[in-house]
mmCIF file of C-alpha atoms and ligand atoms in Angstrom:
data_model
loop_
_atom_site.group_PDB
_atom_site.id
_atom_site.type_symbol
_atom_site.label_atom_id
_atom_site.label_comp_id
_atom_site.label_asym_id
_atom_site.label_seq_id
_atom_site.Cartn_x
_atom_site.Cartn_y
_atom_site.Cartn_z
ATOM 1 C CA MET A 24 -20.514 -53.951 4.092
ATOM 2 C CA ALA A 25 -16.734 -53.635 4.221
ATOM 3 C CA GLY A 26 -15.001 -54.346 0.973
ATOM 4 C CA GLN A 27 -18.248 -54.509 -1.014
ATOM 5 C CA ALA A 28 -19.179 -52.534 -4.090
ATOM 6 C CA GLY A 29 -21.487 -49.638 -3.322
ATOM 7 C CA PRO A 30 -24.478 -50.414 -5.550
ATOM 8 C CA GLN A 31 -25.056 -53.924 -4.290
ATOM 9 C CA GLY A 32 -25.466 -52.885 -0.631
ATOM 10 C CA ALA A 33 -26.032 -55.471 2.047
ATOM 11 C CA LEU A 34 -27.705 -57.980 -0.192
ATOM 12 C CA GLY A 35 -24.422 -59.062 -1.726
ATOM 13 C CA ALA A 36 -24.419 -61.644 1.060
ATOM 14 C CA LEU A 37 -27.504 -63.411 -0.306
ATOM 15 C CA ARG A 38 -26.544 -65.989 -2.822
ATOM 16 C CA ALA A 39 -28.419 -67.741 -5.554
ATOM 17 C CA PRO A 40 -29.199 -71.454 -5.592
ATOM 18 C CA GLY A 41 -26.532 -73.366 -7.433
ATOM 19 C CA ALA A 42 -24.245 -70.372 -7.820
ATOM 20 C CA GLN A 43 -21.522 -71.822 -5.681
ATOM 21 C CA MET A 44 -22.205 -75.526 -5.852
ATOM 22 C CA ARG A 45 -19.148 -77.280 -7.211
ATOM 23 C CA SER A 46 -18.480 -80.904 -7.872
ATOM 24 C CA SER A 47 -15.036 -82.349 -7.333
ATOM 25 C CA SER A 48 -14.811 -82.773 -11.103
ATOM 26 C CA GLY A 49 -14.548 -78.997 -11.378
ATOM 27 C CA GLY A 50 -17.945 -77.741 -12.434
ATOM 28 C CA SER A 51 -21.515 -77.897 -11.250
ATOM 29 C CA GLN A 52 -24.411 -79.148 -13.321
ATOM 30 C CA LEU A 53 -25.486 -75.522 -13.623
ATOM 31 C CA ASP A 54 -22.078 -74.291 -14.787
ATOM 32 C CA LEU A 55 -21.863 -76.970 -17.432
ATOM 33 C CA ALA A 56 -25.380 -76.196 -18.649
ATOM 34 C CA CYS A 57 -24.571 -72.473 -18.793
ATOM 35 C CA LEU A 58 -21.364 -73.101 -20.718
ATOM 36 C CA GLU A 59 -23.327 -75.145 -23.218
ATOM 37 C CA GLN A 60 -25.824 -72.310 -23.666
ATOM 38 C CA LEU A 61 -23.027 -69.770 -24.165
ATOM 39 C CA ARG A 62 -21.751 -71.545 -27.302
ATOM 40 C CA LEU A 63 -18.387 -69.798 -27.160
ATOM 41 C CA GLN A 64 -16.423 -69.813 -30.404
ATOM 42 C CA GLY A 65 -13.058 -69.505 -28.623
ATOM 43 C CA THR A 66 -11.927 -66.229 -30.175
ATOM 44 C CA GLU A 67 -14.144 -63.791 -28.283
ATOM 45 C CA GLN A 68 -13.116 -60.864 -26.108
ATOM 46 C CA VAL A 69 -15.382 -61.435 -23.110
ATOM 47 C CA LEU A 70 -16.322 -59.212 -20.187
ATOM 48 C CA ASP A 71 -17.834 -60.925 -17.139
ATOM 49 C CA VAL A 72 -19.392 -58.595 -14.569
ATOM 50 C CA GLY A 73 -20.090 -59.627 -10.974
ATOM 51 C CA ALA A 74 -17.617 -62.502 -11.239
ATOM 52 C CA GLY A 75 -17.815 -63.513 -7.558
ATOM 53 C CA ASP A 76 -15.285 -66.206 -6.736
ATOM 54 C CA GLY A 77 -14.250 -66.230 -10.383
ATOM 55 C CA ARG A 78 -14.755 -69.935 -10.928
ATOM 56 C CA PHE A 79 -17.308 -69.551 -13.682
ATOM 57 C CA ALA A 80 -15.253 -66.771 -15.261
ATOM 58 C CA ARG A 81 -12.335 -69.182 -15.413
ATOM 59 C CA ALA A 82 -14.549 -71.937 -16.831
ATOM 60 C CA MET A 83 -15.503 -69.557 -19.650
ATOM 61 C CA ALA A 84 -11.912 -68.439 -20.123
ATOM 62 C CA ARG A 85 -10.696 -72.023 -20.557
ATOM 63 C CA GLN A 86 -12.872 -72.207 -23.653
ATOM 64 C CA LEU A 87 -11.226 -69.054 -25.014
ATOM 65 C CA GLN A 88 -7.684 -70.385 -24.997
ATOM 66 C CA PRO A 89 -5.486 -69.451 -26.788
ATOM 67 C CA ASP A 90 -7.201 -66.871 -29.017
ATOM 68 C CA GLY A 91 -9.822 -65.178 -26.825
ATOM 69 C CA ARG A 92 -9.591 -63.145 -23.656
ATOM 70 C CA LEU A 93 -11.705 -62.668 -20.543
ATOM 71 C CA VAL A 94 -11.814 -59.658 -18.241
ATOM 72 C CA ALA A 95 -13.727 -60.257 -14.999
ATOM 73 C CA VAL A 96 -15.058 -57.385 -12.897
ATOM 74 C CA GLU A 97 -16.029 -57.888 -9.276
ATOM 75 C CA GLY A 98 -17.292 -55.258 -6.861
ATOM 76 C CA SER A 99 -16.238 -56.858 -3.596
ATOM 77 C CA LEU A 100 -12.565 -56.636 -2.643
ATOM 78 C CA ASP A 101 -12.911 -59.749 -0.500
ATOM 79 C CA ARG A 102 -14.388 -61.779 -3.325
ATOM 80 C CA LEU A 103 -11.835 -60.450 -5.734
ATOM 81 C CA ALA A 104 -9.060 -61.589 -3.404
ATOM 82 C CA ALA A 105 -10.729 -64.994 -3.130
ATOM 83 C CA ALA A 106 -11.074 -65.226 -6.918
ATOM 84 C CA ARG A 107 -7.401 -64.442 -7.392
ATOM 85 C CA GLY A 108 -6.507 -66.914 -4.632
ATOM 86 C CA HIS A 109 -8.545 -69.730 -6.230
ATOM 87 C CA ALA A 110 -6.913 -69.005 -9.584
ATOM 88 C CA ARG A 111 -3.469 -69.205 -7.934
ATOM 89 C CA GLU A 112 -4.320 -72.475 -6.181
ATOM 90 C CA ASP A 113 -5.309 -73.961 -9.527
ATOM 91 C CA ALA A 114 -2.233 -72.544 -11.301
ATOM 92 C CA GLU A 115 -4.472 -70.439 -13.530
ATOM 93 C CA GLN A 116 -3.255 -66.935 -12.612
ATOM 94 C CA GLY A 117 -3.006 -65.712 -16.177
ATOM 95 C CA LEU A 118 -6.272 -67.147 -17.409
ATOM 96 C CA VAL A 119 -8.569 -64.282 -16.378
ATOM 97 C CA GLU A 120 -7.805 -60.625 -15.836
ATOM 98 C CA PHE A 121 -9.606 -59.848 -12.573
ATOM 99 C CA ARG A 122 -10.432 -56.199 -11.850
ATOM 100 C CA GLN A 123 -12.108 -54.493 -8.943
ATOM 101 C CA GLY A 124 -14.960 -52.243 -9.931
ATOM 102 C CA SER A 125 -18.636 -51.829 -9.941
ATOM 103 C CA ALA A 126 -21.309 -51.674 -12.594
ATOM 104 C CA PRO A 127 -22.541 -49.240 -13.841
ATOM 105 C CA ASP A 128 -19.078 -47.579 -13.522
ATOM 106 C CA LEU A 129 -17.137 -50.387 -15.122
ATOM 107 C CA PRO A 130 -13.347 -50.238 -14.757
ATOM 108 C CA LEU A 131 -12.528 -50.288 -18.470
ATOM 109 C CA GLU A 132 -9.826 -48.555 -20.463
ATOM 110 C CA ASP A 133 -10.961 -46.089 -23.119
ATOM 111 C CA ASP A 134 -10.009 -48.495 -25.883
ATOM 112 C CA GLU A 135 -12.030 -51.303 -24.248
ATOM 113 C CA ARG A 136 -15.364 -49.488 -23.991
ATOM 114 C CA GLY A 137 -17.781 -50.632 -26.639
ATOM 115 C CA GLU A 138 -15.280 -53.234 -27.858
ATOM 116 C CA PHE A 139 -16.218 -56.543 -26.222
ATOM 117 C CA ASP A 140 -17.667 -59.349 -28.356
ATOM 118 C CA LEU A 141 -19.588 -60.753 -25.399
ATOM 119 C CA VAL A 142 -20.642 -59.168 -22.123
ATOM 120 C CA HIS A 143 -21.892 -61.654 -19.570
ATOM 121 C CA ALA A 144 -23.461 -61.254 -16.147
ATOM 122 C CA ARG A 145 -24.777 -64.173 -14.126
ATOM 123 C CA PHE A 146 -26.491 -63.704 -10.750
ATOM 124 C CA LEU A 147 -25.662 -60.001 -10.807
ATOM 125 C CA LEU A 148 -28.920 -58.156 -11.428
ATOM 126 C CA GLU A 149 -30.709 -59.679 -8.438
ATOM 127 C CA HIS A 150 -28.067 -57.982 -6.264
ATOM 128 C CA VAL A 151 -28.402 -54.446 -7.578
ATOM 129 C CA ARG A 152 -30.906 -51.699 -6.904
ATOM 130 C CA ASP A 153 -30.800 -50.363 -10.453
ATOM 131 C CA PRO A 154 -30.888 -53.298 -12.876
ATOM 132 C CA SER A 155 -31.768 -50.934 -15.759
ATOM 133 C CA GLY A 156 -28.695 -48.752 -15.219
ATOM 134 C CA VAL A 157 -26.439 -51.761 -14.754
ATOM 135 C CA THR A 158 -27.815 -53.462 -17.881
ATOM 136 C CA ALA A 159 -27.313 -50.284 -19.917
ATOM 137 C CA SER A 160 -23.655 -50.193 -18.835
ATOM 138 C CA LEU A 161 -23.187 -53.846 -19.827
ATOM 139 C CA ILE A 162 -24.701 -53.166 -23.235
ATOM 140 C CA ALA A 163 -22.454 -50.125 -23.700
ATOM 141 C CA ALA A 164 -19.378 -52.310 -23.118
ATOM 142 C CA ALA A 165 -20.163 -54.500 -26.155
ATOM 143 C CA HIS A 166 -19.310 -53.467 -29.705
ATOM 144 C CA PRO A 167 -22.099 -52.859 -32.211
ATOM 145 C CA GLY A 168 -23.500 -56.268 -33.108
ATOM 146 C CA GLY A 169 -21.930 -57.807 -29.981
ATOM 147 C CA ARG A 170 -23.684 -60.191 -27.592
ATOM 148 C CA VAL A 171 -24.951 -59.438 -24.125
ATOM 149 C CA VAL A 172 -25.945 -62.422 -21.988
ATOM 150 C CA LEU A 173 -27.886 -61.979 -18.756
ATOM 151 C CA VAL A 174 -28.543 -64.961 -16.515
ATOM 152 C CA ASP A 175 -30.468 -64.530 -13.313
ATOM 153 C CA ASP A 176 -32.998 -65.861 -10.885
ATOM 154 C CA ASP A 177 -36.716 -65.758 -10.734
ATOM 155 C CA HIS A 178 -37.105 -67.122 -7.242
ATOM 156 C CA GLU A 179 -40.693 -68.125 -7.831
ATOM 157 C CA ARG A 180 -39.467 -70.968 -10.025
ATOM 158 C CA LEU A 181 -38.363 -73.234 -7.142
ATOM 159 C CA ALA A 182 -40.536 -76.319 -6.614
ATOM 160 C CA LEU A 183 -39.924 -79.041 -4.036
ATOM 161 C CA TRP A 184 -41.942 -82.235 -4.099
ATOM 162 C CA PRO A 185 -43.438 -83.707 -1.973
ATOM 163 C CA GLU A 186 -44.372 -80.350 -0.512
ATOM 164 C CA VAL A 187 -42.370 -79.146 2.478
ATOM 165 C CA PRO A 188 -44.385 -76.377 4.174
ATOM 166 C CA ALA A 189 -41.686 -75.079 6.549
ATOM 167 C CA VAL A 190 -39.186 -74.869 3.696
ATOM 168 C CA SER A 191 -41.729 -73.122 1.454
ATOM 169 C CA ALA A 192 -42.391 -70.601 4.218
ATOM 170 C CA LEU A 193 -38.667 -70.000 4.636
ATOM 171 C CA TRP A 194 -38.212 -69.640 0.885
ATOM 172 C CA ARG A 195 -40.935 -66.972 0.829
ATOM 173 C CA ALA A 196 -39.115 -65.131 3.621
ATOM 174 C CA TYR A 197 -35.881 -65.356 1.631
ATOM 175 C CA ILE A 198 -37.696 -63.854 -1.385
ATOM 176 C CA ARG A 199 -39.130 -61.050 0.726
ATOM 177 C CA THR A 200 -35.632 -60.262 2.026
ATOM 178 C CA HIS A 201 -34.552 -59.316 -1.501
ATOM 179 C CA ASP A 202 -37.619 -57.179 -1.838
ATOM 180 C CA ARG A 203 -37.163 -55.425 1.516
ATOM 181 C CA LEU A 204 -33.617 -54.495 0.543
ATOM 182 C CA GLY A 205 -34.713 -52.969 -2.737
ATOM 183 C CA HIS A 206 -33.683 -55.793 -5.043
ATOM 184 C CA ASP A 207 -35.933 -57.692 -7.423
ATOM 185 C CA PRO A 208 -36.235 -61.394 -6.507
ATOM 186 C CA PHE A 209 -38.023 -61.997 -9.838
ATOM 187 C CA VAL A 210 -35.583 -60.092 -12.052
ATOM 188 C CA GLY A 211 -35.086 -63.199 -14.199
ATOM 189 C CA ARG A 212 -38.441 -62.774 -15.924
ATOM 190 C CA ARG A 213 -37.525 -59.173 -16.795
ATOM 191 C CA LEU A 214 -34.215 -59.889 -18.550
ATOM 192 C CA ALA A 215 -35.421 -59.498 -22.143
ATOM 193 C CA GLN A 216 -37.172 -56.272 -21.183
ATOM 194 C CA LEU A 217 -33.997 -54.950 -19.548
ATOM 195 C CA LEU A 218 -32.050 -55.705 -22.722
ATOM 196 C CA HIS A 219 -34.661 -53.976 -24.845
ATOM 197 C CA GLU A 220 -34.833 -50.911 -22.607
ATOM 198 C CA GLY A 221 -31.032 -50.714 -22.571
ATOM 199 C CA GLY A 222 -30.946 -50.521 -26.363
ATOM 200 C CA ALA A 223 -30.160 -54.137 -27.278
ATOM 201 C CA LEU A 224 -32.331 -56.452 -29.340
ATOM 202 C CA PRO A 225 -33.315 -59.539 -27.322
ATOM 203 C CA THR A 226 -32.601 -62.529 -29.573
ATOM 204 C CA ARG A 227 -32.985 -65.573 -27.322
ATOM 205 C CA VAL A 228 -34.489 -66.504 -23.992
ATOM 206 C CA THR A 229 -34.382 -69.869 -22.327
ATOM 207 C CA VAL A 230 -34.432 -71.561 -18.945
ATOM 208 C CA VAL A 231 -31.353 -73.397 -17.716
ATOM 209 C CA PRO A 232 -32.490 -76.375 -15.664
ATOM 210 C CA TRP A 233 -31.256 -77.068 -12.179
ATOM 211 C CA ALA A 234 -33.018 -80.151 -10.892
ATOM 212 C CA SER A 235 -32.293 -83.284 -8.932
ATOM 213 C CA CYS A 236 -33.901 -86.075 -6.933
ATOM 214 C CA ALA A 237 -32.902 -88.224 -3.978
ATOM 215 C CA GLY A 238 -31.487 -90.978 -6.194
ATOM 216 C CA CYS A 239 -29.195 -88.618 -8.136
ATOM 217 C CA ALA A 240 -25.458 -88.544 -7.443
ATOM 218 C CA ASP A 241 -25.528 -84.775 -6.985
ATOM 219 C CA TRP A 242 -28.450 -84.791 -4.528
ATOM 220 C CA PRO A 243 -26.380 -84.185 -1.356
ATOM 221 C CA ASP A 244 -24.682 -81.223 -3.066
ATOM 222 C CA MET A 245 -27.996 -79.794 -4.242
ATOM 223 C CA VAL A 246 -29.557 -80.064 -0.790
ATOM 224 C CA ASN A 247 -26.469 -78.646 0.902
ATOM 225 C CA ASP A 248 -26.503 -75.779 -1.535
ATOM 226 C CA LEU A 249 -30.127 -74.944 -0.798
ATOM 227 C CA ALA A 250 -29.513 -75.258 2.951
ATOM 228 C CA GLY A 251 -26.498 -72.967 2.535
ATOM 229 C CA VAL A 252 -28.568 -70.388 0.653
ATOM 230 C CA LEU A 253 -31.270 -70.356 3.335
ATOM 231 C CA GLY A 254 -28.960 -70.667 6.351
ATOM 232 C CA GLY A 255 -26.588 -68.073 4.907
ATOM 233 C CA ALA A 256 -29.456 -65.606 4.622
ATOM 234 C CA ARG A 257 -30.464 -66.042 8.285
ATOM 235 C CA ALA A 258 -29.028 -62.751 9.540
ATOM 236 C CA LEU A 259 -30.489 -60.793 6.643
ATOM 237 C CA MET A 260 -33.911 -62.417 7.036
ATOM 238 C CA LEU A 261 -33.881 -61.622 10.751
ATOM 239 C CA ALA A 262 -32.755 -58.041 10.102
ATOM 240 C CA ALA A 263 -35.483 -57.613 7.489
ATOM 241 C CA GLY A 264 -38.009 -58.895 10.041
ATOM 242 C CA VAL A 265 -39.318 -61.610 7.723
ATOM 243 C CA ALA A 266 -38.220 -64.661 9.768
ATOM 244 C CA SER A 267 -37.241 -65.621 13.293
ATOM 245 C CA ASP A 268 -34.454 -67.983 14.388
ATOM 246 C CA THR A 269 -37.126 -70.603 15.166
ATOM 247 C CA HIS A 270 -38.591 -70.177 11.703
ATOM 248 C CA VAL A 271 -35.165 -70.642 10.070
ATOM 249 C CA ASP A 272 -34.289 -73.662 12.242
ATOM 250 C CA ALA A 273 -37.654 -75.309 11.528
ATOM 251 C CA GLY A 274 -37.172 -74.827 7.775
ATOM 252 C CA LEU A 275 -33.644 -76.217 7.792
ATOM 253 C CA ASP A 276 -34.642 -79.220 9.955
ATOM 254 C CA GLU A 277 -37.549 -80.012 7.669
ATOM 255 C CA LEU A 278 -35.322 -79.659 4.603
ATOM 256 C CA ASP A 279 -32.917 -82.189 6.110
ATOM 257 C CA ARG A 280 -35.713 -84.687 6.911
ATOM 258 C CA TRP A 281 -37.362 -84.214 3.515
ATOM 259 C CA SER A 282 -34.084 -84.723 1.655
ATOM 260 C CA ARG A 283 -33.860 -88.278 3.053
ATOM 261 C CA ARG A 284 -37.145 -89.308 1.459
ATOM 262 C CA PRO A 285 -36.512 -91.490 -1.598
ATOM 263 C CA GLU A 286 -39.090 -89.630 -3.675
ATOM 264 C CA ALA A 287 -37.841 -86.132 -2.785
ATOM 265 C CA SER A 288 -37.167 -83.954 -5.827
ATOM 266 C CA LEU A 289 -36.214 -80.347 -6.473
ATOM 267 C CA TRP A 290 -36.930 -78.351 -9.621
ATOM 268 C CA TYR A 291 -35.519 -74.993 -10.510
ATOM 269 C CA GLY A 292 -34.789 -73.055 -13.664
ATOM 270 C CA LEU A 293 -32.480 -70.165 -14.240
ATOM 271 C CA CYS A 294 -33.621 -67.400 -16.591
ATOM 272 C CA TRP A 295 -31.380 -66.708 -19.552
ATOM 273 C CA ALA A 296 -31.741 -63.852 -22.024
ATOM 274 C CA GLU A 297 -29.331 -62.675 -24.637
ATOM 275 C CA GLY A 298 -29.384 -59.851 -27.085
ATOM 276 C CA ARG A 299 -27.424 -58.075 -29.775
ATOM 277 C CA THR A 300 -26.342 -54.486 -29.514
HETATM 278 C C1 LIG B 427 -23.879 -64.365 -6.687
HETATM 279 S S1 LIG B 427 -22.332 -63.724 -7.197
HETATM 280 C C2 LIG B 427 -22.227 -64.372 -8.829
HETATM 281 C C3 LIG B 427 -20.860 -64.873 -9.177
HETATM 282 C C4 LIG B 427 -20.689 -65.390 -10.609
HETATM 283 N N1 LIG B 427 -21.165 -64.429 -11.594
HETATM 284 C C5 LIG B 427 -21.344 -66.716 -10.817
HETATM 285 O O1 LIG B 427 -22.267 -66.799 -11.614
HETATM 286 O O2 LIG B 427 -20.937 -67.703 -10.168
HETATM 287 C C6 LIG B 427 -22.695 -62.022 -7.506
HETATM 288 C C7 LIG B 427 -21.462 -61.169 -7.438
HETATM 289 O O3 LIG B 427 -21.745 -59.886 -7.976
HETATM 290 C C8 LIG B 427 -21.017 -58.936 -7.224
HETATM 291 N N2 LIG B 427 -21.683 -57.644 -7.435
HETATM 292 C C9 LIG B 427 -22.864 -57.222 -6.953
HETATM 293 N N3 LIG B 427 -23.159 -56.000 -7.404
HETATM 294 C C10 LIG B 427 -22.146 -55.638 -8.222
HETATM 295 C C11 LIG B 427 -21.872 -54.493 -9.009
HETATM 296 N N4 LIG B 427 -22.735 -53.469 -9.070
HETATM 297 N N5 LIG B 427 -20.751 -54.463 -9.742
HETATM 298 C C12 LIG B 427 -19.877 -55.504 -9.720
HETATM 299 N N6 LIG B 427 -20.069 -56.621 -8.980
HETATM 300 C C13 LIG B 427 -21.192 -56.676 -8.236
HETATM 301 C C14 LIG B 427 -21.092 -59.445 -5.805
HETATM 302 O O4 LIG B 427 -20.043 -58.923 -5.003
HETATM 303 C C15 LIG B 427 -20.988 -60.938 -6.015
HETATM 304 O O5 LIG B 427 -19.676 -61.396 -5.892
#
């Protein structure tokens, strides 16, 4: 894919539920919950890898003002340009130092390697073919005793109620698309193991909730986000041979009908693991 980092391959186009959902107040339910879990002190030197559009990197960086610092690495030139553009639009150019580069070959200066207080990667490992190698490089970027936080999906955790068979079928196809392209759709459940194998001591795991129901103010955003995830993966699902256009259309139509039911509810949880080097 033009402008994309090598290791992520074509699957960089698949996105995780909630990853890009934003409220007009400047942060999604998921972002706020993740920030709470991060418990930033405000003085840390932070490295964020796979920063995407940079919005969450900037949300972290706001909590580091004026004493901390955040370097954000993104593999895709297009996304990097978008991240810089969003920062400019919000008059936050200096808040985050955005760099193009790809884990495991992180674009760090010699005096930055092994010096970060916190290395963070959210929704990165599900997009790489070698999560062990990437995790090892993240761990190596932190100083001895530093924190490494991995946050990622286990796509089996999604539950919609009442059941929506066409959406469930489409979700399974979406999961298989990761698998067909050599990426682990269940990497979330492996995060503590990846930390351990990379030489860090896993110290905390949790699940960050992402849930809503038809009566919630954020319901339209949640449903749109899920529809965007599934619709956005259409070409990849077709190319992987796991869904047809009819299959995708049926799933999206049923999702739309289901979302109008007053008792409709969606439950998801994001896997979080952190360790010390
Ligand atoms: C789903 S986005 C996550 C964005 C952000 N971390 C967040 O939580 O909102 C994943 C990003 O990781 C980037 N990426 C994938 N593989 C990468 C790699 N090996 N090195 C650096 N970035 C990578 C993709 O280009 C994409 O922008």
